Backbone as CSV, one residue per row, in Angstrom:
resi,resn,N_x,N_y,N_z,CA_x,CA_y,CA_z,C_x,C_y,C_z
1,UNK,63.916,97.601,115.501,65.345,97.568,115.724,65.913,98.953,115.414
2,UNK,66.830,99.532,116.431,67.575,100.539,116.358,68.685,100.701,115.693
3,UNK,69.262,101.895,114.840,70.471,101.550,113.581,71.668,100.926,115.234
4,UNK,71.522,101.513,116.435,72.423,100.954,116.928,72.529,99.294,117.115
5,UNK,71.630,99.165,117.436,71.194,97.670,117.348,71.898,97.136,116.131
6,UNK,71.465,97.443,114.757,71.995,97.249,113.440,73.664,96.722,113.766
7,UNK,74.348,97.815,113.974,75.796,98.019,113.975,76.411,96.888,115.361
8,UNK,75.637,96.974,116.352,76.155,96.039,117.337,76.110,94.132,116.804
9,UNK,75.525,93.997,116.131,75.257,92.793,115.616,77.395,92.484,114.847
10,UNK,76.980,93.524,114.011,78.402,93.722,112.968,79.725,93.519,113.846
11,UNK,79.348,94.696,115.231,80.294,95.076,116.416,80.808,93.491,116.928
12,UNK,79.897,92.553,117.281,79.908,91.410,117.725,80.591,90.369,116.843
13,UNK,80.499,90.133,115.356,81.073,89.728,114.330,82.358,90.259,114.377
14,UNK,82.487,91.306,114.187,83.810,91.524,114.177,85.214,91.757,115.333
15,UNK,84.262,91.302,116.288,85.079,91.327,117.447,86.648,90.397,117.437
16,UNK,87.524,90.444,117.748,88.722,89.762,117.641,88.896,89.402,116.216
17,UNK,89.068,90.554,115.569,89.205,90.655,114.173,89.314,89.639,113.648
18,UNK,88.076,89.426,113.076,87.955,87.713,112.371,88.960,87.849,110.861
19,UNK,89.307,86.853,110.200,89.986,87.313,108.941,89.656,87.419,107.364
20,UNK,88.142,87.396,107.966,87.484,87.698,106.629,86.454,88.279,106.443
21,UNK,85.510,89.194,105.334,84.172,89.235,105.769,82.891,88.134,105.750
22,UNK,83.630,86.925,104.890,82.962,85.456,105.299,82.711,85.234,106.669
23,UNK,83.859,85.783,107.510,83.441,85.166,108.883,82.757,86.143,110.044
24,UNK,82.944,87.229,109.183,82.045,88.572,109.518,80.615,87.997,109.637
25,UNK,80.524,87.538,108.468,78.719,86.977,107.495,78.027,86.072,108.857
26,UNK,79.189,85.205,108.598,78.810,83.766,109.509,79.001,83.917,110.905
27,UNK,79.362,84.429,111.522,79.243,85.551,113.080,78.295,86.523,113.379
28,UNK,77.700,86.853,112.369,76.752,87.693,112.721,75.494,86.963,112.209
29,UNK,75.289,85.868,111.105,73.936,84.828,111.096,73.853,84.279,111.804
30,UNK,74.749,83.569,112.903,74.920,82.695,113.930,74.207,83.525,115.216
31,UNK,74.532,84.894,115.170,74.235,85.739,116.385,72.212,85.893,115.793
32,UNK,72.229,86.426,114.677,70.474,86.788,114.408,70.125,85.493,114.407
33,UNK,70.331,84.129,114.134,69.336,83.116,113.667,68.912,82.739,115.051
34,UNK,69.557,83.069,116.366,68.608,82.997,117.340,67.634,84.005,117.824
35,UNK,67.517,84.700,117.103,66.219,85.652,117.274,65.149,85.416,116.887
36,UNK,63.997,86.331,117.245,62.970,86.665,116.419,63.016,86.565,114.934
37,UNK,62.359,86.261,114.399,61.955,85.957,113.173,61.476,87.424,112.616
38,UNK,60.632,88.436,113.466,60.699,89.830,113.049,62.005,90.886,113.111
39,UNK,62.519,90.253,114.542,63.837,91.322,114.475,64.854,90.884,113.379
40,UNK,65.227,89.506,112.851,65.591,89.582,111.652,65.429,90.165,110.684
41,UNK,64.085,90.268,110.330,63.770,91.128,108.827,63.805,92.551,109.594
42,UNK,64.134,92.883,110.238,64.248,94.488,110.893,65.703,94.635,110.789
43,UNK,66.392,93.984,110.784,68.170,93.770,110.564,68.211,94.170,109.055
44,UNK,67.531,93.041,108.444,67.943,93.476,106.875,67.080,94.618,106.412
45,UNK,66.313,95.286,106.916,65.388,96.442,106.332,66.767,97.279,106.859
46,UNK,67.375,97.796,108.052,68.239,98.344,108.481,69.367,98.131,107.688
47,UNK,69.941,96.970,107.210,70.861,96.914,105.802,70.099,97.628,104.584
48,UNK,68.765,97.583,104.372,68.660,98.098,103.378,68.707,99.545,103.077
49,UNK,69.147,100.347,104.501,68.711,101.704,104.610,70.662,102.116,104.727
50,UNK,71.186,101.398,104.912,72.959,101.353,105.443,72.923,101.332,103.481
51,UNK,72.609,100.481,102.947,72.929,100.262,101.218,72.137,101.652,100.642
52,UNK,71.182,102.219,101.185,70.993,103.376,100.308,71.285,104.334,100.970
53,UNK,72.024,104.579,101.606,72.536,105.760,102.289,73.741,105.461,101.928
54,UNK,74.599,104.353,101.371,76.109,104.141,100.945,75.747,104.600,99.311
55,UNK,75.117,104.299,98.556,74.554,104.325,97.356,74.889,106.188,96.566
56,UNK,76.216,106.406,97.195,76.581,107.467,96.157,77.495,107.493,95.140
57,UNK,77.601,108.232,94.323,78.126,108.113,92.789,80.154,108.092,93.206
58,UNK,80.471,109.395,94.696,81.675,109.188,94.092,82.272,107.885,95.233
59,UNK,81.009,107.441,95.765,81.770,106.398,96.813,81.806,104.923,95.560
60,UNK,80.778,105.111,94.406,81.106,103.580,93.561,82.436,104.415,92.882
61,UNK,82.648,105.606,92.331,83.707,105.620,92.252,85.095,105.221,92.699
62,UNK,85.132,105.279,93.901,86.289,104.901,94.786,86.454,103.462,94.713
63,UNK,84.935,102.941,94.941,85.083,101.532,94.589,86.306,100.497,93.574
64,UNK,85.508,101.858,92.067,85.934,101.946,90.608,87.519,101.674,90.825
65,UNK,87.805,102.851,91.321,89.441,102.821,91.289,90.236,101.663,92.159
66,UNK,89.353,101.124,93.141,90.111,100.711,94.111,90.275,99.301,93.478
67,UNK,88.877,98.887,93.018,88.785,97.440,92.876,89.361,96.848,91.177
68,UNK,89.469,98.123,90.400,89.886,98.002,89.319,88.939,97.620,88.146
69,UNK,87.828,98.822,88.639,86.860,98.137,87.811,85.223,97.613,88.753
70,UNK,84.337,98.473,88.067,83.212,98.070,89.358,81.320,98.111,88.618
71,UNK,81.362,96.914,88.750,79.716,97.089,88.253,78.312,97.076,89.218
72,UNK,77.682,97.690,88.778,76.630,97.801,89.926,76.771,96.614,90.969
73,UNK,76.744,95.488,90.486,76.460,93.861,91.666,77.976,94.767,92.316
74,UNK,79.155,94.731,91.745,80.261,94.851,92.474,80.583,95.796,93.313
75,UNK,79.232,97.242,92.794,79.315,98.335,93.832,78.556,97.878,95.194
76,UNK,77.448,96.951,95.164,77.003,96.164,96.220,77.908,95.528,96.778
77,UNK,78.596,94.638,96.306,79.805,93.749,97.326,80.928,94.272,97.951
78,UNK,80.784,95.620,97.247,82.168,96.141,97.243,81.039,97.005,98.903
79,UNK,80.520,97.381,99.150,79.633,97.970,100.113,80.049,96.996,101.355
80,UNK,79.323,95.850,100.662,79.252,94.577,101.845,80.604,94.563,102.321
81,UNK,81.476,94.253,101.742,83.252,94.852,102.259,83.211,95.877,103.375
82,UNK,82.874,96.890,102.995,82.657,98.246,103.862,82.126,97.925,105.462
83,UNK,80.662,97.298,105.049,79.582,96.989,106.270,80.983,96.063,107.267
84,UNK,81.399,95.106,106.407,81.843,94.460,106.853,83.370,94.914,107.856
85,UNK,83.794,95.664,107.320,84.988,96.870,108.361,84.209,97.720,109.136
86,UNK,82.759,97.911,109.452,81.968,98.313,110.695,81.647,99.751,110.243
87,UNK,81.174,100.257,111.385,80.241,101.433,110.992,80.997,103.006,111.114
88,UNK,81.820,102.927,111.714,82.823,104.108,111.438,83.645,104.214,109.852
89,UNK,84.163,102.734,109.347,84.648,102.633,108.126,83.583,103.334,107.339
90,UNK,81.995,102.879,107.410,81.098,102.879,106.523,80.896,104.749,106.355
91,UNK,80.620,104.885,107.733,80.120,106.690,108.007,81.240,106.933,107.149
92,UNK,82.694,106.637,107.393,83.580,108.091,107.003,83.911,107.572,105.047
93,UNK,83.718,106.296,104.751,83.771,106.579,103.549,82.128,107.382,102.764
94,UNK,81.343,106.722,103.026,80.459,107.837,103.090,80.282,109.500,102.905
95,UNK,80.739,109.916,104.117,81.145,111.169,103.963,82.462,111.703,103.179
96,UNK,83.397,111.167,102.625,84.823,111.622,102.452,84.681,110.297,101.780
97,UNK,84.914,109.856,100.484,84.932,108.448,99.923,86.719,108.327,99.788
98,UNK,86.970,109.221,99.519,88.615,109.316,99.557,89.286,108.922,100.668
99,UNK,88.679,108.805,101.942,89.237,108.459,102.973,89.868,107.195,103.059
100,UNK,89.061,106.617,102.375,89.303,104.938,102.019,90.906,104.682,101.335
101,UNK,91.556,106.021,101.151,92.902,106.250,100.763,93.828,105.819,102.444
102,UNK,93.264,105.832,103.553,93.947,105.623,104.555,93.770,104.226,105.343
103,UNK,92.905,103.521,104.862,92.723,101.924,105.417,94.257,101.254,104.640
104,UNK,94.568,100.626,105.771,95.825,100.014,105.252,95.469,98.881,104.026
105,UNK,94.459,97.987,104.232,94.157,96.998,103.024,94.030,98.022,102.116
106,UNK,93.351,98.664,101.760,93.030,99.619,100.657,94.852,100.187,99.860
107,UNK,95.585,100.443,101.070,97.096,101.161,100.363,97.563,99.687,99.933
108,UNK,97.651,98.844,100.688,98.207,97.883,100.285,97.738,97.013,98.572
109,UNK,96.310,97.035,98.549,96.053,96.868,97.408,96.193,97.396,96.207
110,UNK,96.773,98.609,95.821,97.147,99.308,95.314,98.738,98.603,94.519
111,UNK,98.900,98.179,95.523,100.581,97.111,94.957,99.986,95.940,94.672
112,UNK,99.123,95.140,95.574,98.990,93.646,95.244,97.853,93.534,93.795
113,UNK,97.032,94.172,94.173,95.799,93.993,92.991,94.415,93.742,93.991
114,UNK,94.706,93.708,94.886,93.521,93.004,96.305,91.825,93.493,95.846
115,UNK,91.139,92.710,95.609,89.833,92.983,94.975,88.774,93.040,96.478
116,UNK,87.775,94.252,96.566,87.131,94.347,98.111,85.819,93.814,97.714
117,UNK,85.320,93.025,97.717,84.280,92.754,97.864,83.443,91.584,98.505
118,UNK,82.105,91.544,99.075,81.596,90.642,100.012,80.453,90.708,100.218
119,UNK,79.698,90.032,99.268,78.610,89.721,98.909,77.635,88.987,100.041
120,UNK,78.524,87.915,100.715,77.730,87.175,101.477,77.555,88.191,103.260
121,UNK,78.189,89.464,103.115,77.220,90.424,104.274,76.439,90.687,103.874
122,UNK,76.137,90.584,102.440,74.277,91.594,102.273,73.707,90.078,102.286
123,UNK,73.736,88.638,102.376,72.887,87.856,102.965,72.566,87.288,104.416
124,UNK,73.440,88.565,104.680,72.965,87.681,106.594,72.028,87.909,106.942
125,UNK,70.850,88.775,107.166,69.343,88.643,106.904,68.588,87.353,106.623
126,UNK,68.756,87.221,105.185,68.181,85.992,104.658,68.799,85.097,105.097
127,UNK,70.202,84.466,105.002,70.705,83.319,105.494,69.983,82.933,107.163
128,UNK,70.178,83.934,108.001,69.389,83.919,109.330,68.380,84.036,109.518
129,UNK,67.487,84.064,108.718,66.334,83.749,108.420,66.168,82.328,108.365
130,UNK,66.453,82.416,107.303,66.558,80.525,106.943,66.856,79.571,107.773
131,UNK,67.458,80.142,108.711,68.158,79.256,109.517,67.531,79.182,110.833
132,UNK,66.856,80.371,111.177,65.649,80.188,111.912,64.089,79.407,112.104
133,UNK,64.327,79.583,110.568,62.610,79.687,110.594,62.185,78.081,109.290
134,UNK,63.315,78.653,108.365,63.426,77.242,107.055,63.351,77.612,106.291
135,UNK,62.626,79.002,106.100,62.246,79.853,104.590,63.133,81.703,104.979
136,UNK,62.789,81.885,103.495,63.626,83.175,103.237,63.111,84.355,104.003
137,UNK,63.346,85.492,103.577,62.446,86.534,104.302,61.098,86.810,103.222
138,UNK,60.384,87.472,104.271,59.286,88.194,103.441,59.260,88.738,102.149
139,UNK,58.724,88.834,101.633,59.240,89.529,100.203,59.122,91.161,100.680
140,UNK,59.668,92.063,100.419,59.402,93.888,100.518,59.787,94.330,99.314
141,UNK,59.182,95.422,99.292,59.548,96.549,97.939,61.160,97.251,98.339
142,UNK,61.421,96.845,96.993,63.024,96.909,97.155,63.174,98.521,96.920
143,UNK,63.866,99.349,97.422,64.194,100.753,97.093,65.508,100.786,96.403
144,UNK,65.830,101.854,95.181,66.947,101.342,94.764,68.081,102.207,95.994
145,UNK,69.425,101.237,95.399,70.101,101.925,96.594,71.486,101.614,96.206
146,UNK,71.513,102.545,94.848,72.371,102.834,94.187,72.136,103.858,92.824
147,UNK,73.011,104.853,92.437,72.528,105.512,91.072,72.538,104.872,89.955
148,UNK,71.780,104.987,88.977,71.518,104.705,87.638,72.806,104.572,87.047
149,UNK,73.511,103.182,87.015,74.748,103.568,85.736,74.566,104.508,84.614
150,UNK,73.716,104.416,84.212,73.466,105.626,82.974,73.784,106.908,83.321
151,UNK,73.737,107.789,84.682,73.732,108.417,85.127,75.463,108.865,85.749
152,UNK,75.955,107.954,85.726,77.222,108.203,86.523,78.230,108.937,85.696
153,UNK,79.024,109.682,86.142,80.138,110.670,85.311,81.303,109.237,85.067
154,UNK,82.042,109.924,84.438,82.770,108.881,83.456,83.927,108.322,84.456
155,UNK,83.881,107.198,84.680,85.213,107.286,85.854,85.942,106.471,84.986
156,UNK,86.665,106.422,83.976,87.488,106.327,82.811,88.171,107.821,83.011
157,UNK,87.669,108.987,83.138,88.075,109.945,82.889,89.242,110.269,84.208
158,UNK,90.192,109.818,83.707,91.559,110.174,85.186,91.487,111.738,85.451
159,UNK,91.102,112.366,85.060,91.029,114.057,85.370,89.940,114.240,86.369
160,UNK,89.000,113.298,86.058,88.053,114.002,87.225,88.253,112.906,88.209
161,UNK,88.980,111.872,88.106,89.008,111.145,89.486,90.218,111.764,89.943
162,UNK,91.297,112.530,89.359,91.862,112.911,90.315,91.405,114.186,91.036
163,UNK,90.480,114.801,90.640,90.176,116.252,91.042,88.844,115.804,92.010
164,UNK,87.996,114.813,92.081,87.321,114.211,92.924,87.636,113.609,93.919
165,UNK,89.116,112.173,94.010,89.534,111.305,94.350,90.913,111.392,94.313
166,UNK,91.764,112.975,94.911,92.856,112.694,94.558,93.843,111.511,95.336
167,UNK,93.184,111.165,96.783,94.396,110.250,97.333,94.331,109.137,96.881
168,UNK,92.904,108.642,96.538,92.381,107.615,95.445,93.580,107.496,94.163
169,UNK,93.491,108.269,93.342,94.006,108.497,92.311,95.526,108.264,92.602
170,UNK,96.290,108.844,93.606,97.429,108.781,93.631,97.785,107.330,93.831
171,UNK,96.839,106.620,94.336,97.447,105.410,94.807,97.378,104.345,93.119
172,UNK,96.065,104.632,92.775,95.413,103.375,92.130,95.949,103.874,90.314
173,UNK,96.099,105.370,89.997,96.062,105.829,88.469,97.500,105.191,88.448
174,UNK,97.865,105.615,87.248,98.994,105.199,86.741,99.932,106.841,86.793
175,UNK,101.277,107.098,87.161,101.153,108.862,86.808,101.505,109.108,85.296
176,UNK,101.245,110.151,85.306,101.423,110.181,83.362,103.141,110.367,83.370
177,UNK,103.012,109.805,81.694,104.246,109.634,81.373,105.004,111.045,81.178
């Protein structure tokens, strides 16, 4: 399977802007569980390469700020969110994590409290699997595809998220008194 292939699956899910990434999940297991049983696990190996290529320090940052708080599982869901707004969302936060300062849910959450995350896109693989075949996927060697919390700069520290993350920051910090 081709990463385009990958993204057209998502493309198809999200067509007539469904209103959730639940129905993202369940639009796009519905579309793989009639496949191959190999091109499935070629879908989620292709998620697994979309999760470590998202897997940078200041994009869980952005996360951090956006979601109010972000732990590794939540830098995963908070991803699956991403996958789930398609593959241009994904590339440009990626490249520019601050960009994510211009998605309207993202400004808007900033007032409401709106938490991004969506766990059940990193199971459409397995769920369509299952649903194919009766059993899960294969087992594979997992690559990590995310940095070491131990490792991450302090995103407590409002100085460097604003000098990292300033449109981030403007929306989500508090301004000083």
């Amino acid at each position: 399977m081709r990463t385009d292939d990958f993204w057209t699956v998502i493309d198809r899910a999200t067509a007539d802007r469904p209103g959730s990434p639940d129905e993202v999940a369940k639009r796009a297991i519905a579309d793989l569980a009639t496949r191959d049983p190999d091109e499935i696990a070629a879908w989620g190996r292709h998620l697994d390469k979309v999760m470590a290529a998202s897997g940078k320090e200041d994009l869980w940052a952005a996360a951090y700020l956006i979601n109010g708080g972000c732990s590794d599982d939540g830098f995963d869901n908070f991803r699956g969110w991403l996958i789930a707004n398609g593959r241009e969302v994904v590339a440009r936060a990626v490249r520019e994590p601050d960009s994510l300062a211009d998605l309207p849910a993202v400004r808007a959450a900033a007032s409401t409290g709106a938490v991004f995350e969506a766990e059940e896109v990193l199971t459409i693989a397995e769920e369509a699997h299952r649903q194919a075949t009766g059993s899960g996927l294969p087992a594979k060697d997992a690559a990590p595809t995310r940095p070491d919390p131990a490792m991450l700069w302090d995103f407590d520290n409002e100085d460097e998220m604003q000098r990292r993350l300033p449109r981030l920051s403007e929306l989500f910090l508090e301004p000083p008194d």
